[in-house]
Amino acid sequence: MDGISPDIVAEHGLTSEEYDKILEILGRAPNLTELGVFSVMWSEHCSYKSSKKWLKTLPTTGPQVICGPGENAGIVDIGDGLAVVFKMESHNHPSFIEPYQGAATGVGGILRDVFTMGARPVANMNALRFGSPDHPKTRHLVSGVVAGIGGYGNCVGVPTVGGECNFHSSYDGNILVNAMTVGIAEKDRIFYSAATGAGNPVVYVGSKTGRDGIHGATMASAEFNEDSEEKRPTVQVGDPFTEKLLIEACLELMATDAIVAIQDMGAAGLTSSSFEMASKGGVGVELDLDRVPAREENMTAYEFLLSESQERMLMVLRPGAEDTARAIFDKWELDFAVVGHLTDTGRMVIKMNGDVAADLPIDPLALASPEYDRPWTPSPKLAEVTSDSVPAPDDPLAALETLMGSPDLCSRRWIWEQYDHLVMGDTVQRPGGDAGVIRVQRPNGEVTNKGLAITTDVTPRYCFADPEEGAKQAVVEAWRNLTAVGALPLAITDNMNFGNPERPQIMGQFVGAVAGIRAACDALNFPVVSGNVSLYNETAGEAILPTPAIGAVGLLERFDGSVGIALPGDGYALVLVGETRGHLGQSLYLREIAGREEGAPPPVDLAVEKRTGDFIRHAIADKLIAACHDLSDGGLLVALAEMALAGDTGAVLEDVNGKIAQHAWLFGEDQGRYLVAVRDAGALVSAAQAAGIPAQKIGETGGKELILQGSSLALDALRSAHEGWFPGYMAAG
Amino acid sequence: MTAAIIVFPGSNRERDMRLALEASFGRAPVMVWHRETALPDVDLIVVPGGFSYGDYLRSGAMAAHSPIMREVKARAEAGVHVLGVCNGFQVLCETGLLPGALMRNASLKFICRDVHLRVERADTAFTGGYQKGDVMRVPVAHHDGNYFADTATLDRLEGEGQVAVRYCAPDGAITDAANPNGSQRSIAGVYNDRFNVLGMMPHPEDATHALLGGLGGKPLFDGMAGALKELKGAAA
Amino acid sequence: MKAKVHVTLKSGVLDPQGKAVGHALASLGFDGVGDVRQGKYIEIDLNDTDAGTARARVEDMCQKLLANTVIENYHVDIEG
Amino acid sequence: MKAKVHVTLKSGVLDPQGKAVGHALASLGFDGVGDVRQGKYIEIDLNDTDAGTARARVEDMCQKLLANTVIENYHVDIEG
Ligand SMILES: Nc1ncnc2c1ncn2[C@@H]1O[C@H](COP(=O)(O)OP(=O)(O)O)[C@@H](O)[C@H]1O
Ligand SMILES: [Mg+2]
């Protein structure tokens, strides 16, 4: 037996208490291979040891939910025998080290989570956070991450239909790359990971195994420090063409009855996939590593088990189905190997060169992983910022121009034009609106009339100021974005990006954010069906802003029923739906124009959100609304400007702010609001009033300028500010 | 009329193409797997967009040597109409059916957006749905669409009227700003010297539905359907 | 044996990648940088035993696949 | 002077490009082809006059831009 010193234990990211538990489970000391297996299985990334306690409190059920968290991705019923399968996942640390490959393999990983379940991936999204634009590394990271996401998604042929991107100095040393995939499956052909049937063959397919990313899973759970440059593991390189083959081959095999269970090899590769499959099915596994296709020579058992080589899957087949399966993988020119079989021992026995390299009980490893109730302190509430304490601009339209050309509000065209957002031919609404909208195709390619709306949202500065209110806001903004295109919001996936959970303030942010998500999901019948946690996003003790990114999916019974943000032309009335109070705390106006990052974020009234959104959705269905945009960052005037640019149509704003200070009226970020363009303002306003929802006409569309009390701003000038920042910034490097 | 679409393992716009062809031709095209060595009797062969074999070496390089492309080449030489879009254009150039090469975009970035194309001639079997000088709005989605040929070849292509479509401004003006990839002389698509083979970078198939990218590419498919039917009638 | 293949753009063919590299070097503050050209470098392990045959085979590979002779030149070295 | 730079993937790093080329050569009927690795080859014209300085500058360029040292090695030759 190898001598396992305390240093080796520590290098594997295990505490001495955790090591004692290993000794207790095994009744002996582990060998190095076994220790490696424990270390990845019990890493924060795989075991959710700090977050489990809190994640359990999220609402995960509803009549629409077919499968909630716990599987590779969440599944929601969309009628007509179809289901939507989706999840979001982070690849933060790898993307900081090698932005192109880190982001690319992030996309590859989340695609596999979705097609593993029998779904054809039909859309990708990405939620990105970078450091300050002034930080010397930012440009390089933006350029690599965007190219990597595009390089992978474009090649596999899945459209990237939206996402988000923010800059803030808290991400200088820890960028966030969260990728989401949405797929469509036939409801009666969904595949799960629970392995059953002692004797059934265990099959490995896809790329060969190399020494890629060994210890990636433990790295993802470790805080960066000065010498992480030295500890760099072998970086995983993505091979999107192989992934494309894997998608097609798996879907082809899934049309037969050969598969009992299937699981992609994600973080911690062969180890975590086989443990999870066995544990879920209550079986044992025997694997022979000599049969695993290897890319490199002399790989050890430790390396085989911990490798994170990409584009690999593990399957349990029905006995006798090997030949059917092999023929399909041969057709797609992918490696295929029977590497073991299921047993009834409840143990994982790993053989290599005729010896037993590891012999571990499955359930204690998979289920008895540590669960911590980490100490936490509630985040202090911040004072409200009153509008009279915030200076009004000399010229609101000039302030608008500044805002529209600021890093967080400018156009993301530079990003999304590098993504193929049209492949598959089903894109109804391209990036640039509130949500991406695609027409639903069946997994066999057949066209339907349904549409799916997809969005990702979170406003980290709100979450930092008040994690609970901020997380609530993230959920309602996602819900609003789906509503604004006319879709019925179905469910969410959450990607919780936080700092070091061993610090009580950070843990307090996490606990607060979970509470906010819970409250919002409950109130909106908007359950969490999948998610991912990324902790330890800190460098030298500086944590990122708490960033619970929400990915959400909504359904349009008819894809032709969606509306966009573009003003449709001259002669429409602009109606503001929802109540405006002029909340300037944590607003972009406060930060970008007044130079202050302060105060409480805008409060969320969940009942009002629900009532207002339901009203908007019905009005869209009733064809009362020609264009719609929810109000978020930058408030009313920014929303109007975005609608005007999208439709190349100007507008005249009326002076109707009443008692609210003009700058608070124009730039306040009160929640629960939508700006709509309608033919008949009277009809919409009275319908709103009947539903108890504030609504007022605030202007009219027309011309090529925005006009506000006699002063005006040409759309061309606004457009160059809005479109100019990103390409200008990237070219300046 | 029947069309065939060649499917490589990394093709990813074959479905988009199938839907567009089906809508204009009134029947579904035959999908032909890259390992096939024979083609059914068809009036049109389409090589669709995607990343044929991953395209890591050079776009279309490996596909040009696939068994099925030998057959496509023979058919083209026998006068069958062949359309290559995006990766299909790259494959046709690599195969030698079309002159020139497609290099990395001048920006070095993948680019996906709508462009405008000026139809340089409307008297071919591909462009009968347009008038000469018409401007169509269709998307591009490529990394290697920067058309290159040496000056002599370019002069010859222009002289023989083999330039099919050029990137232009919405009003038809040929400007550098309207060229998304730096292609020589704003070329977006070319014919072979017999005008039965057309290769183009933009995706007309993704602009054949009013709500899914608009109708800018629809006349191309309708025009092909009409012209090929006529040819078939004349031959019969 | 090992073949080392260089595939470079013909002179007269614009090289967007080389140009971008040159530009980036200048903006990083490297002065006195003239023309930059970027090509491919491919190493191939071969089980040939005769250098002459190996070279002929690799040149054939270049013609057929590794280079696009419309725009590229190639150069083969055989070692070992 | 002229610098010739080879940028190659570190050993152990997956090389999808090389893998694909190897596969394509096999399917074109070239037998006995083993491992294929693909890298970049960059030529840079420099107005340096001293080979030592030129080399130092180009190595700096490799570190900063030409190679991704997380996954790639580089090799610099100075000529002329
Ligand atoms: N990283 C990205 N990838 C693709 N699209 C993006 C990205 N970032 C932003 N977008 C798109 O830009 C538009 C504006 O984004 P955002 O301001 O976050 O929208 P909203 O305020 O409606 O949530 C959206 O259509 C979004 O999908
Ligand atoms: Mg929105």
mmCIF file of C-alpha atoms in Angstrom, chain A residues 18-203:
data_model
loop_
_atom_site.group_PDB
_atom_site.id
_atom_site.type_symbol
_atom_site.label_atom_id
_atom_site.label_comp_id
_atom_site.label_asym_id
_atom_site.label_seq_id
_atom_site.Cartn_x
_atom_site.Cartn_y
_atom_site.Cartn_z
ATOM 1 C CA GLU A 18 -12.452 13.928 5.752
ATOM 2 C CA TYR A 19 -9.463 11.613 5.650
ATOM 3 C CA ASP A 20 -10.532 10.041 8.945
ATOM 4 C CA LYS A 21 -13.919 9.391 7.425
ATOM 5 C CA ILE A 22 -12.239 7.662 4.490
ATOM 6 C CA LEU A 23 -10.342 5.403 6.903
ATOM 7 C CA GLU A 24 -13.596 4.613 8.650
ATOM 8 C CA ILE A 25 -15.429 3.799 5.406
ATOM 9 C CA LEU A 26 -12.673 1.587 4.062
ATOM 10 C CA GLY A 27 -11.513 0.094 7.326
ATOM 11 C CA ARG A 28 -7.997 0.586 5.988
ATOM 12 C CA ALA A 29 -5.818 3.231 4.400
ATOM 13 C CA PRO A 30 -6.652 4.020 0.777
ATOM 14 C CA ASN A 31 -4.036 3.649 -1.903
ATOM 15 C CA LEU A 32 -3.171 6.713 -3.972
ATOM 16 C CA THR A 33 -5.654 5.870 -6.704
ATOM 17 C CA GLU A 34 -8.422 5.466 -4.165
ATOM 18 C CA LEU A 35 -7.447 8.688 -2.470
ATOM 19 C CA GLY A 36 -7.664 10.426 -5.833
ATOM 20 C CA VAL A 37 -11.153 9.047 -6.329
ATOM 21 C CA PHE A 38 -12.263 10.273 -2.908
ATOM 22 C CA SER A 39 -10.749 13.670 -3.532
ATOM 23 C CA VAL A 40 -12.700 14.297 -6.716
ATOM 24 C CA MET A 41 -15.901 12.725 -5.479
ATOM 25 C CA TRP A 42 -15.761 14.809 -2.328
ATOM 26 C CA SER A 43 -14.612 17.997 -4.001
ATOM 27 C CA GLU A 44 -16.927 20.928 -3.696
ATOM 28 C CA HIS A 45 -17.578 20.688 -7.411
ATOM 29 C CA CYS A 46 -18.864 17.107 -7.343
ATOM 30 C CA SER A 47 -20.288 16.810 -3.841
ATOM 31 C CA TYR A 48 -21.866 20.232 -3.273
ATOM 32 C CA LYS A 49 -20.753 19.860 0.322
ATOM 33 C CA SER A 50 -21.142 23.527 1.262
ATOM 34 C CA SER A 51 -24.278 24.210 -0.725
ATOM 35 C CA LYS A 52 -26.345 21.020 -0.456
ATOM 36 C CA LYS A 53 -28.085 22.026 2.722
ATOM 37 C CA TRP A 54 -29.405 25.183 1.100
ATOM 38 C CA LEU A 55 -30.080 23.919 -2.392
ATOM 39 C CA LYS A 56 -32.497 21.408 -0.910
ATOM 40 C CA THR A 57 -34.784 24.278 0.022
ATOM 41 C CA LEU A 58 -35.416 25.381 -3.569
ATOM 42 C CA PRO A 59 -38.780 24.645 -5.172
ATOM 43 C CA THR A 60 -38.241 22.000 -7.814
ATOM 44 C CA THR A 61 -41.661 20.660 -8.661
ATOM 45 C CA GLY A 62 -44.694 21.678 -10.642
ATOM 46 C CA PRO A 63 -47.169 20.118 -13.020
ATOM 47 C CA GLN A 64 -44.852 20.924 -15.933
ATOM 48 C CA VAL A 65 -41.744 19.325 -14.385
ATOM 49 C CA ILE A 66 -40.768 15.895 -15.672
ATOM 50 C CA CYS A 67 -37.382 15.779 -13.991
ATOM 51 C CA GLY A 68 -35.910 18.218 -11.502
ATOM 52 C CA PRO A 69 -32.353 18.611 -10.207
ATOM 53 C CA GLY A 70 -30.246 15.511 -9.672
ATOM 54 C CA GLU A 71 -29.984 14.261 -13.222
ATOM 55 C CA ASN A 72 -27.719 15.607 -15.944
ATOM 56 C CA ALA A 73 -30.261 18.299 -16.830
ATOM 57 C CA GLY A 74 -33.781 19.370 -15.926
ATOM 58 C CA ILE A 75 -36.772 18.334 -18.022
ATOM 59 C CA VAL A 76 -40.039 20.183 -18.555
ATOM 60 C CA ASP A 77 -43.132 19.128 -20.476
ATOM 61 C CA ILE A 78 -44.036 21.347 -23.435
ATOM 62 C CA GLY A 79 -46.988 19.318 -24.710
ATOM 63 C CA ASP A 80 -47.548 17.257 -27.848
ATOM 64 C CA GLY A 81 -45.284 14.550 -26.514
ATOM 65 C CA LEU A 82 -42.269 16.847 -26.336
ATOM 66 C CA ALA A 83 -40.048 17.931 -23.487
ATOM 67 C CA VAL A 84 -37.461 20.665 -23.141
ATOM 68 C CA VAL A 85 -34.210 19.675 -21.426
ATOM 69 C CA PHE A 86 -31.845 22.325 -20.118
ATOM 70 C CA LYS A 87 -29.087 23.243 -17.744
ATOM 71 C CA MET A 88 -26.460 25.900 -17.170
ATOM 72 C CA GLU A 89 -22.945 25.206 -15.981
ATOM 73 C CA SER A 90 -19.839 27.166 -15.120
ATOM 74 C CA HIS A 91 -16.348 26.810 -16.536
ATOM 75 C CA ASN A 92 -14.870 29.740 -14.666
ATOM 76 C CA HIS A 93 -11.444 28.639 -13.548
ATOM 77 C CA PRO A 94 -10.411 26.843 -16.752
ATOM 78 C CA SER A 95 -11.496 29.884 -18.766
ATOM 79 C CA PHE A 96 -9.329 32.181 -16.719
ATOM 80 C CA ILE A 97 -6.304 29.973 -17.286
ATOM 81 C CA GLU A 98 -6.895 29.335 -20.988
ATOM 82 C CA PRO A 99 -9.850 31.402 -22.191
ATOM 83 C CA TYR A 100 -10.386 29.809 -25.596
ATOM 84 C CA GLN A 101 -10.191 26.174 -24.546
ATOM 85 C CA GLY A 102 -11.761 26.795 -21.150
ATOM 86 C CA ALA A 103 -14.843 28.369 -22.665
ATOM 87 C CA ALA A 104 -14.983 25.900 -25.562
ATOM 88 C CA THR A 105 -14.886 22.870 -23.297
ATOM 89 C CA GLY A 106 -17.488 24.543 -21.085
ATOM 90 C CA VAL A 107 -19.856 24.566 -24.049
ATOM 91 C CA GLY A 108 -18.927 20.971 -24.875
ATOM 92 C CA GLY A 109 -19.669 19.856 -21.331
ATOM 93 C CA ILE A 110 -23.083 21.432 -21.097
ATOM 94 C CA LEU A 111 -24.078 20.110 -24.514
ATOM 95 C CA ARG A 112 -23.257 16.598 -23.299
ATOM 96 C CA ASP A 113 -25.362 17.062 -20.180
ATOM 97 C CA VAL A 114 -28.329 17.707 -22.425
ATOM 98 C CA PHE A 115 -27.955 15.150 -25.192
ATOM 99 C CA THR A 116 -27.108 12.492 -22.600
ATOM 100 C CA MET A 117 -30.775 12.626 -21.711
ATOM 101 C CA GLY A 118 -31.955 11.896 -25.225
ATOM 102 C CA ALA A 119 -32.489 15.502 -26.274
ATOM 103 C CA ARG A 120 -31.221 17.117 -29.438
ATOM 104 C CA PRO A 121 -29.495 20.369 -28.425
ATOM 105 C CA VAL A 122 -31.288 23.235 -30.168
ATOM 106 C CA ALA A 123 -29.938 26.377 -28.516
ATOM 107 C CA ASN A 124 -27.015 27.624 -26.480
ATOM 108 C CA MET A 125 -26.723 30.632 -24.202
ATOM 109 C CA ASN A 126 -23.797 32.121 -22.327
ATOM 110 C CA ALA A 127 -23.550 34.340 -19.264
ATOM 111 C CA LEU A 128 -20.179 36.064 -18.999
ATOM 112 C CA ARG A 129 -18.584 38.326 -16.365
ATOM 113 C CA PHE A 130 -15.231 39.929 -16.915
ATOM 114 C CA GLY A 131 -13.043 42.232 -14.857
ATOM 115 C CA SER A 132 -12.812 45.933 -15.333
ATOM 116 C CA PRO A 133 -12.212 46.955 -18.947
ATOM 117 C CA ASP A 134 -9.081 48.731 -17.690
ATOM 118 C CA HIS A 135 -7.567 45.585 -16.254
ATOM 119 C CA PRO A 136 -4.653 44.443 -18.448
ATOM 120 C CA LYS A 137 -6.003 40.918 -18.829
ATOM 121 C CA THR A 138 -9.616 41.715 -19.650
ATOM 122 C CA ARG A 139 -9.367 42.200 -23.389
ATOM 123 C CA HIS A 140 -7.447 38.986 -23.884
ATOM 124 C CA LEU A 141 -9.959 37.078 -21.778
ATOM 125 C CA VAL A 142 -12.982 38.511 -23.595
ATOM 126 C CA SER A 143 -11.487 37.751 -26.940
ATOM 127 C CA GLY A 144 -10.507 34.181 -26.041
ATOM 128 C CA VAL A 145 -13.736 33.298 -24.259
ATOM 129 C CA VAL A 146 -15.988 34.589 -27.025
ATOM 130 C CA ALA A 147 -13.911 32.895 -29.718
ATOM 131 C CA GLY A 148 -13.945 29.657 -27.733
ATOM 132 C CA ILE A 149 -17.696 29.642 -27.215
ATOM 133 C CA GLY A 150 -18.205 30.403 -30.880
ATOM 134 C CA GLY A 151 -15.559 27.979 -32.061
ATOM 135 C CA TYR A 152 -17.256 25.104 -30.293
ATOM 136 C CA GLY A 153 -20.944 25.937 -30.712
ATOM 137 C CA ASN A 154 -20.597 26.965 -34.349
ATOM 138 C CA CYS A 155 -18.869 23.736 -35.285
ATOM 139 C CA VAL A 156 -21.346 21.437 -33.550
ATOM 140 C CA GLY A 157 -24.096 23.389 -35.286
ATOM 141 C CA VAL A 158 -26.150 24.558 -32.313
ATOM 142 C CA PRO A 159 -27.211 28.199 -32.481
ATOM 143 C CA THR A 160 -26.139 30.501 -29.641
ATOM 144 C CA VAL A 161 -29.204 32.688 -29.322
ATOM 145 C CA GLY A 162 -28.372 34.940 -26.406
ATOM 146 C CA GLY A 163 -26.617 35.542 -23.170
ATOM 147 C CA GLU A 164 -25.298 38.342 -21.045
ATOM 148 C CA CYS A 165 -22.036 40.055 -20.375
ATOM 149 C CA ASN A 166 -20.933 42.386 -17.579
ATOM 150 C CA PHE A 167 -17.706 44.028 -16.548
ATOM 151 C CA HIS A 168 -16.749 44.676 -12.933
ATOM 152 C CA SER A 169 -13.423 44.860 -11.147
ATOM 153 C CA SER A 170 -14.474 42.123 -8.730
ATOM 154 C CA TYR A 171 -14.012 39.670 -11.617
ATOM 155 C CA ASP A 172 -10.477 40.855 -12.430
ATOM 156 C CA GLY A 173 -8.947 37.657 -11.132
ATOM 157 C CA ASN A 174 -11.972 35.363 -11.506
ATOM 158 C CA ILE A 175 -13.998 35.670 -14.641
ATOM 159 C CA LEU A 176 -17.287 33.809 -14.933
ATOM 160 C CA VAL A 177 -18.140 31.719 -17.955
ATOM 161 C CA ASN A 178 -21.548 30.108 -17.563
ATOM 162 C CA ALA A 179 -22.889 28.174 -20.517
ATOM 163 C CA MET A 180 -26.397 26.891 -20.994
ATOM 164 C CA THR A 181 -27.817 24.380 -23.455
ATOM 165 C CA VAL A 182 -31.448 23.764 -24.304
ATOM 166 C CA GLY A 183 -32.530 20.556 -26.020
ATOM 167 C CA ILE A 184 -35.721 18.914 -27.189
ATOM 168 C CA ALA A 185 -36.636 15.306 -26.485
ATOM 169 C CA GLU A 186 -39.588 13.059 -27.147
ATOM 170 C CA LYS A 187 -41.226 12.712 -23.748
ATOM 171 C CA ASP A 188 -41.298 8.941 -23.961
ATOM 172 C CA ARG A 189 -37.667 8.650 -25.012
ATOM 173 C CA ILE A 190 -35.809 10.246 -22.152
ATOM 174 C CA PHE A 191 -32.655 8.614 -20.849
ATOM 175 C CA TYR A 192 -31.440 8.609 -17.275
ATOM 176 C CA SER A 193 -28.215 7.698 -15.571
ATOM 177 C CA ALA A 194 -29.329 5.023 -13.091
ATOM 178 C CA ALA A 195 -27.485 1.821 -13.970
ATOM 179 C CA THR A 196 -29.394 -1.401 -13.468
ATOM 180 C CA GLY A 197 -29.025 -5.089 -14.167
ATOM 181 C CA ALA A 198 -26.039 -6.990 -12.789
ATOM 182 C CA GLY A 199 -24.068 -8.406 -15.672
ATOM 183 C CA ASN A 200 -25.013 -5.654 -18.106
ATOM 184 C CA PRO A 201 -22.095 -4.363 -20.123
ATOM 185 C CA VAL A 202 -20.552 -0.978 -19.370
ATOM 186 C CA VAL A 203 -19.484 0.747 -22.552
#
